[in-house]
């Protein structure tokens, strides 16, 4: 059974950092489109960062320069390094995967993602 298990969330003060991890089982992330998405209470889900099968990345404008998506294929783990966190980054963060290349023009939409984790919460206080 495919599993995506996120960890690393928590509570931090504004300006702090967190690193989220997503451990994947049953498929190799090196041949998948992988991404991080988030959903704040009362808001729609939004794409945060995506890494395509060929290594190309895309970031939401709101996190550019602060967040970095990366992956360790040997550990089959996806990461999201989050620096200079702001209260508006508070949300549940989800890892997602799509076989092959990211589909569609808007990788950050998440519509092509076939597998999703259960999420890890991030709270940033001012």
mmCIF file of C-alpha atoms in Angstrom:
data_model
loop_
_atom_site.group_PDB
_atom_site.id
_atom_site.type_symbol
_atom_site.label_atom_id
_atom_site.label_comp_id
_atom_site.label_asym_id
_atom_site.label_seq_id
_atom_site.Cartn_x
_atom_site.Cartn_y
_atom_site.Cartn_z
ATOM 1 C CA UNK A 1 0.000 0.000 0.000
ATOM 2 C CA UNK A 2 1.355 3.400 -0.991
ATOM 3 C CA UNK A 3 2.135 5.580 1.990
ATOM 4 C CA UNK A 4 3.292 9.160 2.290
ATOM 5 C CA UNK A 5 4.070 10.062 5.890
ATOM 6 C CA UNK A 6 4.840 13.651 6.783
ATOM 7 C CA UNK A 7 6.684 14.816 9.877
ATOM 8 C CA UNK A 8 8.556 17.825 11.173
ATOM 9 C CA UNK A 9 5.699 20.192 11.789
ATOM 10 C CA UNK A 10 5.351 22.130 14.990
ATOM 11 C CA UNK A 11 4.988 25.516 16.594
ATOM 12 C CA UNK A 12 7.553 28.236 16.024
ATOM 13 C CA UNK A 13 7.811 31.977 16.364
ATOM 14 C CA UNK A 14 7.867 34.239 13.355
ATOM 15 C CA UNK A 15 11.290 34.263 11.769
ATOM 16 C CA UNK A 16 11.996 30.703 12.790
ATOM 17 C CA UNK A 17 12.633 27.624 10.676
ATOM 18 C CA UNK A 18 11.257 24.130 10.272
ATOM 19 C CA UNK A 19 12.111 21.235 7.995
ATOM 20 C CA UNK A 20 9.302 18.985 6.906
ATOM 21 C CA UNK A 21 9.940 15.431 5.773
ATOM 22 C CA UNK A 22 7.796 13.058 3.739
ATOM 23 C CA UNK A 23 8.819 9.413 3.768
ATOM 24 C CA UNK A 24 7.378 7.453 0.864
ATOM 25 C CA UNK A 25 6.829 3.725 0.576
ATOM 26 C CA UNK A 26 5.902 1.462 -2.358
ATOM 27 C CA UNK A 27 7.293 3.636 -5.131
ATOM 28 C CA UNK A 28 10.484 5.512 -5.964
ATOM 29 C CA UNK A 29 10.133 9.270 -5.675
ATOM 30 C CA UNK A 30 12.880 9.709 -8.273
ATOM 31 C CA UNK A 31 10.373 8.920 -11.047
ATOM 32 C CA UNK A 32 7.487 10.907 -9.633
ATOM 33 C CA UNK A 33 6.362 14.494 -9.538
ATOM 34 C CA UNK A 34 6.421 15.392 -5.835
ATOM 35 C CA UNK A 35 5.010 18.379 -4.044
ATOM 36 C CA UNK A 36 4.082 20.132 -0.837
ATOM 37 C CA UNK A 37 0.675 21.685 -0.379
ATOM 38 C CA UNK A 38 -0.963 23.422 2.546
ATOM 39 C CA UNK A 39 -4.391 24.291 3.808
ATOM 40 C CA UNK A 40 -5.125 26.834 6.476
ATOM 41 C CA UNK A 41 -8.377 26.759 8.456
ATOM 42 C CA UNK A 42 -11.204 28.179 6.389
ATOM 43 C CA UNK A 43 -9.070 28.482 3.280
ATOM 44 C CA UNK A 44 -8.607 26.487 0.127
ATOM 45 C CA UNK A 45 -5.659 24.207 -0.388
ATOM 46 C CA UNK A 46 -2.707 25.856 -2.094
ATOM 47 C CA UNK A 47 0.437 24.558 -3.683
ATOM 48 C CA UNK A 48 3.639 25.491 -1.886
ATOM 49 C CA UNK A 49 6.425 23.818 -3.859
ATOM 50 C CA UNK A 50 6.717 21.113 -6.477
ATOM 51 C CA UNK A 51 9.689 19.216 -7.882
ATOM 52 C CA UNK A 52 9.257 17.530 -11.230
ATOM 53 C CA UNK A 53 10.682 14.181 -12.226
ATOM 54 C CA UNK A 54 13.530 15.994 -14.008
ATOM 55 C CA UNK A 55 14.368 18.166 -11.017
ATOM 56 C CA UNK A 56 12.680 21.369 -12.124
ATOM 57 C CA UNK A 57 10.955 23.175 -9.282
ATOM 58 C CA UNK A 58 8.170 25.667 -8.845
ATOM 59 C CA UNK A 59 7.260 27.668 -5.785
ATOM 60 C CA UNK A 60 4.303 29.717 -4.723
ATOM 61 C CA UNK A 61 5.124 33.413 -4.902
ATOM 62 C CA UNK A 62 4.466 33.759 -1.189
ATOM 63 C CA UNK A 63 7.267 31.350 -0.260
ATOM 64 C CA UNK A 64 9.908 32.081 -2.908
ATOM 65 C CA UNK A 65 13.269 32.787 -1.323
ATOM 66 C CA UNK A 66 12.152 31.340 2.015
ATOM 67 C CA UNK A 67 11.228 27.710 1.305
ATOM 68 C CA UNK A 68 13.270 25.050 -0.479
ATOM 69 C CA UNK A 69 11.992 21.706 -1.735
ATOM 70 C CA UNK A 70 14.459 18.856 -2.031
ATOM 71 C CA UNK A 71 14.572 15.100 -2.087
ATOM 72 C CA UNK A 72 16.879 12.290 -1.037
ATOM 73 C CA UNK A 73 16.263 9.448 -3.456
ATOM 74 C CA UNK A 74 18.344 7.008 -1.411
ATOM 75 C CA UNK A 75 16.061 7.610 1.562
ATOM 76 C CA UNK A 76 12.981 7.974 -0.644
ATOM 77 C CA UNK A 77 12.184 11.131 1.275
ATOM 78 C CA UNK A 78 10.932 14.550 0.225
ATOM 79 C CA UNK A 79 11.826 17.638 2.267
ATOM 80 C CA UNK A 80 10.621 21.176 2.647
ATOM 81 C CA UNK A 81 13.021 23.556 4.357
ATOM 82 C CA UNK A 82 11.067 26.535 5.627
ATOM 83 C CA UNK A 83 12.956 29.623 6.773
ATOM 84 C CA UNK A 84 11.838 33.076 7.838
ATOM 85 C CA UNK A 85 8.453 31.704 8.737
ATOM 86 C CA UNK A 86 5.513 34.078 8.964
ATOM 87 C CA UNK A 87 2.172 33.743 10.784
ATOM 88 C CA UNK A 88 0.482 33.417 7.383
ATOM 89 C CA UNK A 89 2.425 30.176 6.821
ATOM 90 C CA UNK A 90 0.317 28.542 9.520
ATOM 91 C CA UNK A 91 -1.463 25.556 7.965
ATOM 92 C CA UNK A 92 -1.608 21.811 7.647
ATOM 93 C CA UNK A 93 1.114 20.778 5.219
ATOM 94 C CA UNK A 94 0.622 17.813 2.917
ATOM 95 C CA UNK A 95 2.992 15.820 0.770
ATOM 96 C CA UNK A 96 1.672 14.579 -2.579
ATOM 97 C CA UNK A 97 2.868 12.544 -5.538
ATOM 98 C CA UNK A 98 2.017 12.015 -9.193
ATOM 99 C CA UNK A 99 3.592 9.287 -11.354
ATOM 100 C CA UNK A 100 5.987 10.580 -13.978
ATOM 101 C CA UNK A 101 6.136 14.225 -14.922
ATOM 102 C CA UNK A 102 3.918 16.846 -13.342
ATOM 103 C CA UNK A 103 0.805 17.148 -15.481
ATOM 104 C CA UNK A 104 -0.855 20.295 -16.709
ATOM 105 C CA UNK A 105 0.492 23.801 -16.840
ATOM 106 C CA UNK A 106 -0.074 24.656 -13.203
ATOM 107 C CA UNK A 107 1.980 22.193 -11.201
ATOM 108 C CA UNK A 108 0.964 23.915 -7.998
ATOM 109 C CA UNK A 109 -2.734 23.204 -8.504
ATOM 110 C CA UNK A 110 -2.346 19.677 -7.176
ATOM 111 C CA UNK A 111 -5.016 18.338 -9.517
ATOM 112 C CA UNK A 112 -2.665 15.769 -11.029
ATOM 113 C CA UNK A 113 -1.509 14.370 -7.705
ATOM 114 C CA UNK A 114 -2.617 10.790 -7.153
ATOM 115 C CA UNK A 115 -1.287 10.158 -3.659
ATOM 116 C CA UNK A 116 -1.522 12.305 -0.552
ATOM 117 C CA UNK A 117 -0.225 12.089 2.976
ATOM 118 C CA UNK A 118 -2.260 12.885 6.066
ATOM 119 C CA UNK A 119 -0.407 16.084 6.794
ATOM 120 C CA UNK A 120 1.697 17.692 9.480
ATOM 121 C CA UNK A 121 0.637 20.907 11.234
ATOM 122 C CA UNK A 122 2.682 24.088 11.235
ATOM 123 C CA UNK A 123 1.844 26.986 13.536
ATOM 124 C CA UNK A 124 3.753 30.253 13.383
ATOM 125 C CA UNK A 125 3.143 32.779 16.125
ATOM 126 C CA UNK A 126 3.892 36.474 15.917
#
